[in-house]
Structures are given as structure tokens and as C-alpha cells.
Amino acid sequence: MSLVNQATSKRLLAVHGWSGVLLGLFLYVVVITGTVAVLSQEIGAWSISGAKTQAPFSQPLDARIRQLAQTVEPKYREDITIYPNASGTILVFFHTHGVNSAGKPDDVGVRFLLEPGTLKVAARDEGYGSELPEDRDSALDYFISILHISLHAPDPVGLYLTGLAGFVMLFAVISGIILHRHLIKDLFVAPRLSSRLLNRRDRHILAGSWSLPFGFLLAFTGTFFSFAGAIGLPIVAMVAFGGDQEKMTETLVGAPATVSERPADMANLDSMIARSVARTGTQPSFVSIAHWGAADSRAYLYHLPSGRAVEASTHVYDMASGRYHGVKPDLGTRPSFGSTVYAWMGPLHFGHFAGLLSKLIWVSLGLAASYVTLTGLRLWVERRPDMPSGRVLGVAIPMVGYGVPIGLTGAALGFLLNYPAGDPVSGTAFGFVWGCAFAVLLAGVLIRRGDASAVFMAVLGLAMVALPLVRLATGGQGWPDLVGAGHAVVVMIDLMLLAGGVFALHRSRRGDAIARSARGDGQASAAVPAE
Amino acid sequence: MSTLSLFAAATAISLLAVIYLLYTDTKRTRVFRLNRARALPRYRRAGWAIAFAPGAALLGLGELSAFLAWCGAITVLAWLVVARTPADNR
């Protein structure tokens, strides 16, 4: 039964369709890059054939941090952030807070890159955080993550754009629920083969119906992440803190209860990390130390979710005494409903709450959302065969639909070819641009052909199959060595690429269900028309 | 039982219930003119209850991460199972 009358339903369908046509391809770009970005950590490990250390925070960091602290200006000891990159290199950023050349609040200080294993200083860079050289080991996973977060557009335009995509997806999900009169009744009806139009409609509705709850969830959390930083927090700062963003951050993050500038000896950081690992059963993914060398100094050890928990946890230690202070809420200093809701946003959007298992499930949910977007666009084109814009869109859909994944394989190729002796940061970006440009050229060549999906799919399949081979050819480790060194995740990504590539090549030769049905038997027409 | 085993067991039970619901769905039988004589006995409410019961059990046990993973996995697997047009199997 419909939730609205027929006239409203018609208007809503028109808005659902046109908003999809105008912004659907853009939404698809955000969704498909997000799907790939779920595995950014694993892709980072794959791109360099596995990290050089499995437990970067179990190295003797304490002595090295003390030594480095003596080499930086005292003002930069206000905050220290410590985290590993894809190769296990530890990045240590001693910094204070300032305003960068663009007039925006930014961290400024000295960043050290410490080699995994030896902890020797591999690089030392000084300046504003946003202006420091990009980390070459994490160039590929960082590129993919930023492509999803802001499309590499300047801040905050990129966040506005991805937030807009989130709103489009939210609207599409809600209007889809209202429009689909037989949501439950049609939940078990497979796509019918009696006509291409009906088949496309059924495919879109079936995928949309099953992925509705998660489509809403991913869109809502994604919109929150885009707009919270770009619009929400500045508004909160303006309304509640008189425009003082630093004061607002202190309140939201939860400034220490006691402040003391009195100098103090720092307790052993390695011991705190070891205790935190024993407490949570996981390595921290990020450590920050506030007020190094002062009596009020605190260490914050951030652990990803483990076991039954869905939320990540931040464990606080007193740096002067080494005493454990407990778990700090994500927002404020005391547990609250708002902090719990906020803590759930990340796991629900990134799907990292149960390790690789949940990430793979989230990848499949992302693929389902991408499929819904593309089938919706194809349905719109199929319904308007005589419209000139329909013909243009008919070429644009496979161009973008397969072009973005082809661009991503281009980025990976660019990284692999430039990592051994070149500049992988630029190589990754150029690889993506070349991959996308190739897709545009291919679309230009095939524009008279009509639906060029099979050709695009074959190109994508070949590119995916080529990636593991290029990784090996450019000095990457083989499978036995990787498994022996505990880097099975690299083998998994290789296998995913090979399986995906072979599947795409197979599908490009096989054609869609309607083509197969037309070639095969006449039984497909046994299905009754749409109701 | 570990979180992984609970997740696997819950997903398997729900997926079996979804497959039962699929094969006893009247609209699907009518649309694809499937053989009604070979259809399973219809207990739709029981089917739905078994499909959702593992999720409720995971919540009751406080296994939040397994519950979320179950929610995601079952929606994708159910879609993949349902999306196979009966003609494909002939």
C-alpha cells in the first residue's frame, strides 16, 4: 500500500529520478571510492607488499621520543602525535597550534619519520601539518581515502560536495521507501526477464529494497562526517563559544581537569603501551601526548574496536606518574548519550568494528549501494529511449561506472611503477587521472555503439588482473614469502583483484541476463508482466 | 563461543530461513509460474521469526559487533540469493 496519493507519488518519482540523473553519477563516485576506501589500510599494506613490522607500537619508542623531544623547540612539545604508516614507519609529530598561510587553524611543528625496526630518523620536516610532504609509503591508501572524503577538492568545498552526495542518497532512500508500494511483497521476486525495462526496474528495486537500512545508515553517517567538520563545528563555535574554535575543541575533546606548567619527568611510554595492549588485546593505532615534560602531561592511546565492542576506545595515562586514568569518552570528559552516539558513527560508516570480516561485509554493502545507483540511472535511460539526453547518459553511465574503478586501478599502477625509485605521491595521482582520461577517450570512441558496458568491463577486468602481476614485477614479495612473514592480507588483496578481474572479463563476454535469455531459451518470456 | 562463530552460526540460520521464505513466496511462484506441487509447506510467520531470531539472540548476548556484522551480511547474502532468476537455474 502506498504511503502517499497517486499525484504525490508521481511528483516524488519525478524528483527521485531527476535528482538521480543530475547527481547520481556524482553520488556513485563518492560511494564506489568509499567502498574501496573501507580497505584502505589493507590496500596500503598491499601496495608495499606488507609492513616491515606487525606491531609498530611494541618497538622501544620511549627512548627515541625522549631523544627527539630534546631536538625540537620547547613550544612544539605541547602536543605529540605518534602513528604508523602502511609500511610500519612511525610518524612522530611534535607540534603546537597556529594559523597556516591560508588563514586556517593548523598544527605547526616538526615531524620525524622513524624506520621500522631500527627507529632511525628517515626524514625530518618542519612546518604546518597541512603543508608537510606527503608520506610516500601511504600514498595510495591516502589518495583513495581523500578521494572519498573530499574528492581532492580544496577544503571545505570537497566536504560540502561529499555531504551533498550524502543528502542525495538519503533522499533517494527515503523517497524509494515511499514510492515502492509493494516493498515486502516484492522482497523475494527475482528480476523478470520478459523485457529489458522490466528487468532493469526489478534489479534496481530488489537491490534497493534489501540494502535500504544500510543505504540510510551509510548516507546518514557519511553526511554527518562531511558536514560536522565543515559546517556543524564552526556553527557550534560561533553560537556557543563566541567564534573561539580552539576553546570549542578543548571542550569537545575534553581538556584535562588540572593544568600545571610545572616541569616533571615523564614515565615510560613503552610500559603504558604494553599495559594498554594487555588491557585491550590490540595494538593502539594512534598515540597522542599532551604537554610533554609538564606535570599535567597525559598520554591518549587510541585502540580500534575489539571483541564484542563496536566503539573504539581511548585509554588515558598520566605521563608524570604512569598511572592509568581510564577510558576517555570521544566527546567531553564524562560518558554521555551524545558521546556514545558519536562513538558509533565511525564504526557504522567505516565498518572496522570486527576487523577484516566487518570490512569485507561493508565493502559488499558499498558495492550494493553502487549497484543501486547505476541500475537506477540505467532504468531512467531505458524509460526514455527517444530523449537526446538519454543517449548521452547511456554513454556516461558506463564511462563513469567503469571509469572510476579503471582510474583507481590506474592510481595503483602509478603507485607501483613509481614506488621503487620515483615519486609515488605524484605517480598515484597521475595514474588515476590517466585511467579516467582513458575511460573518457574510450567512451568517445564507442559513443556510436550505444551501450559500451562490455568493452569497459573487459578493460577493467584486464587492469585488475594486471595489478598483482605488476606488484610482483616491480619488486613485490611472492605469496609464499608473504604468508611466511604474516602478510596474508596482501595475498588476499591479490586474490580479490584476480577474482574480480576474471569475473569482469567473464561478464564482458557473457552479456546481461536479457542477452543471455535471448540467446538461450524462450522460457524467460514465461514470466508475467509487471504488476 | 567466539564472536566469529556466533556470527557465522547466526548468519547461516538466517540465510536458511531466507531461502525457505524465498521458496515459499507466492508472488515469486506466480510470477515465474513455478511448480506449486513441489512447493514447501508455507509457514511464513515462523520463517520470518527464524530469520530474525539469531539477530535478537546476538543482541541478547550483548554481542554487538557480531550483531552488526550479521545485519550487513544477511542483507547482502539475501539479496544475492533472491536476485537469481529461476530461469538461471534451469
PDB file of C-alpha atoms in Angstrom, chain A residues 184-193 206-207 210 214 307-310 344 348 353-354 357 361-362 364-365 368 371 516 521 523-524 526-528 531, chain B residues 3-4 7 18 21-22 25 27-28 30-33 44 48 61-65 68-69 71-73 75-76 78-79 82-88 90:
ATOM      1  CA  ILE A 184       7.696  -6.514   1.437  1.00  0.00           C
ATOM      2  CA  LYS A 185       5.650  -8.325  -1.220  1.00  0.00           C
ATOM      3  CA  ASP A 186       8.394  -7.919  -3.846  1.00  0.00           C
ATOM      4  CA  LEU A 187      11.253  -8.772  -1.497  1.00  0.00           C
ATOM      5  CA  PHE A 188      11.539 -12.315  -2.894  1.00  0.00           C
ATOM      6  CA  VAL A 189      10.738 -11.683  -6.550  1.00  0.00           C
ATOM      7  CA  ALA A 190      13.837 -12.064  -8.726  1.00  0.00           C
ATOM      8  CA  PRO A 191      14.331  -9.726 -11.700  1.00  0.00           C
ATOM      9  CA  ARG A 192      11.994 -10.748 -14.501  1.00  0.00           C
ATOM     10  CA  LEU A 193      13.368 -11.413 -17.983  1.00  0.00           C
ATOM     11  CA  LEU A 206      15.329  -5.538  -5.434  1.00  0.00           C
ATOM     12  CA  ALA A 207      18.862  -4.321  -4.666  1.00  0.00           C
ATOM     13  CA  TRP A 210      17.500  -5.228   0.533  1.00  0.00           C
ATOM     14  CA  PHE A 214      22.365   0.193   5.305  1.00  0.00           C
ATOM     15  CA  GLY A 307      35.857  -8.344  20.837  1.00  0.00           C
ATOM     16  CA  ARG A 308      32.170  -7.605  21.456  1.00  0.00           C
ATOM     17  CA  ALA A 309      32.580  -3.825  21.385  1.00  0.00           C
ATOM     18  CA  VAL A 310      31.644  -1.688  18.432  1.00  0.00           C
ATOM     19  CA  TRP A 344      29.102   4.667  16.919  1.00  0.00           C
ATOM     20  CA  LEU A 348      28.922   2.244  11.338  1.00  0.00           C
ATOM     21  CA  PHE A 353      34.402  -2.801  14.280  1.00  0.00           C
ATOM     22  CA  ALA A 354      35.154  -6.502  13.711  1.00  0.00           C
ATOM     23  CA  LEU A 357      35.322  -9.611   8.478  1.00  0.00           C
ATOM     24  CA  ILE A 361      30.842  -7.028   4.677  1.00  0.00           C
ATOM     25  CA  TRP A 362      30.905  -3.231   4.434  1.00  0.00           C
ATOM     26  CA  SER A 364      29.819  -5.688  -0.201  1.00  0.00           C
ATOM     27  CA  LEU A 365      27.261  -3.198   1.192  1.00  0.00           C
ATOM     28  CA  ALA A 368      25.299  -2.999  -3.386  1.00  0.00           C
ATOM     29  CA  TYR A 371      24.785  -1.136  -7.980  1.00  0.00           C
ATOM     30  CA  ARG A 516      21.685 -14.498 -22.312  1.00  0.00           C
ATOM     31  CA  ASP A 521      15.843 -20.418 -24.403  1.00  0.00           C
ATOM     32  CA  GLN A 523      11.373 -19.737 -21.224  1.00  0.00           C
ATOM     33  CA  ALA A 524      12.267 -16.300 -19.924  1.00  0.00           C
ATOM     34  CA  ALA A 526       7.182 -17.176 -19.301  1.00  0.00           C
ATOM     35  CA  ALA A 527       7.365 -14.508 -16.631  1.00  0.00           C
ATOM     36  CA  VAL A 528       4.264 -12.388 -16.297  1.00  0.00           C
ATOM     37  CA  GLU A 531       2.122  -5.662 -11.613  1.00  0.00           C
TER      38      GLU A 531
ATOM     39  CA  THR B   3      32.289 -13.611  18.143  1.00  0.00           C
ATOM     40  CA  LEU B   4      33.202 -15.090  14.752  1.00  0.00           C
ATOM     41  CA  PHE B   7      28.275 -14.510  13.662  1.00  0.00           C
ATOM     42  CA  VAL B  18      15.520 -16.547   3.917  1.00  0.00           C
ATOM     43  CA  LEU B  21      10.891 -17.782   2.607  1.00  0.00           C
ATOM     44  CA  LEU B  22      12.123 -17.463  -0.975  1.00  0.00           C
ATOM     45  CA  ASP B  25       6.868 -16.956  -1.659  1.00  0.00           C
ATOM     46  CA  LYS B  27       4.296 -13.957  -5.703  1.00  0.00           C
ATOM     47  CA  ARG B  28       7.571 -15.453  -6.879  1.00  0.00           C
ATOM     48  CA  ARG B  30       3.110 -16.947  -9.567  1.00  0.00           C
ATOM     49  CA  VAL B  31       5.422 -14.582 -11.475  1.00  0.00           C
ATOM     50  CA  PHE B  32       7.768 -17.334 -12.649  1.00  0.00           C
ATOM     51  CA  ARG B  33       4.998 -19.962 -12.987  1.00  0.00           C
ATOM     52  CA  ARG B  44       5.599 -17.519   6.677  1.00  0.00           C
ATOM     53  CA  TRP B  48      10.369 -14.622   9.403  1.00  0.00           C
ATOM     54  CA  LEU B  61      24.021 -11.917  24.455  1.00  0.00           C
ATOM     55  CA  GLY B  62      25.489  -8.407  24.146  1.00  0.00           C
ATOM     56  CA  GLU B  63      27.421  -9.390  21.022  1.00  0.00           C
ATOM     57  CA  LEU B  64      27.068  -6.004  19.359  1.00  0.00           C
ATOM     58  CA  SER B  65      29.820  -6.377  16.781  1.00  0.00           C
ATOM     59  CA  LEU B  68      26.068  -5.527  13.233  1.00  0.00           C
ATOM     60  CA  ALA B  69      28.106  -7.899  11.057  1.00  0.00           C
ATOM     61  CA  CYS B  71      22.794  -7.378   9.829  1.00  0.00           C
ATOM     62  CA  GLY B  72      25.146  -6.409   7.000  1.00  0.00           C
ATOM     63  CA  ALA B  73      25.950  -9.944   5.870  1.00  0.00           C
ATOM     64  CA  THR B  75      21.079  -8.260   3.745  1.00  0.00           C
ATOM     65  CA  VAL B  76      23.784  -8.760   1.111  1.00  0.00           C
ATOM     66  CA  ALA B  78      19.741 -12.495   0.938  1.00  0.00           C
ATOM     67  CA  TRP B  79      19.858 -10.052  -1.974  1.00  0.00           C
ATOM     68  CA  VAL B  82      16.920 -13.687  -4.228  1.00  0.00           C
ATOM     69  CA  ALA B  83      18.405 -11.935  -7.282  1.00  0.00           C
ATOM     70  CA  ARG B  84      18.952 -15.265  -9.062  1.00  0.00           C
ATOM     71  CA  THR B  85      16.137 -15.513 -11.570  1.00  0.00           C
ATOM     72  CA  PRO B  86      14.688 -19.076 -11.540  1.00  0.00           C
ATOM     73  CA  ALA B  87      15.354 -19.281 -15.295  1.00  0.00           C
ATOM     74  CA  ASP B  88      19.093 -19.149 -14.477  1.00  0.00           C
ATOM     75  CA  ARG B  90      17.122 -24.353 -15.464  1.00  0.00           C
TER      76      ARG B  90
END
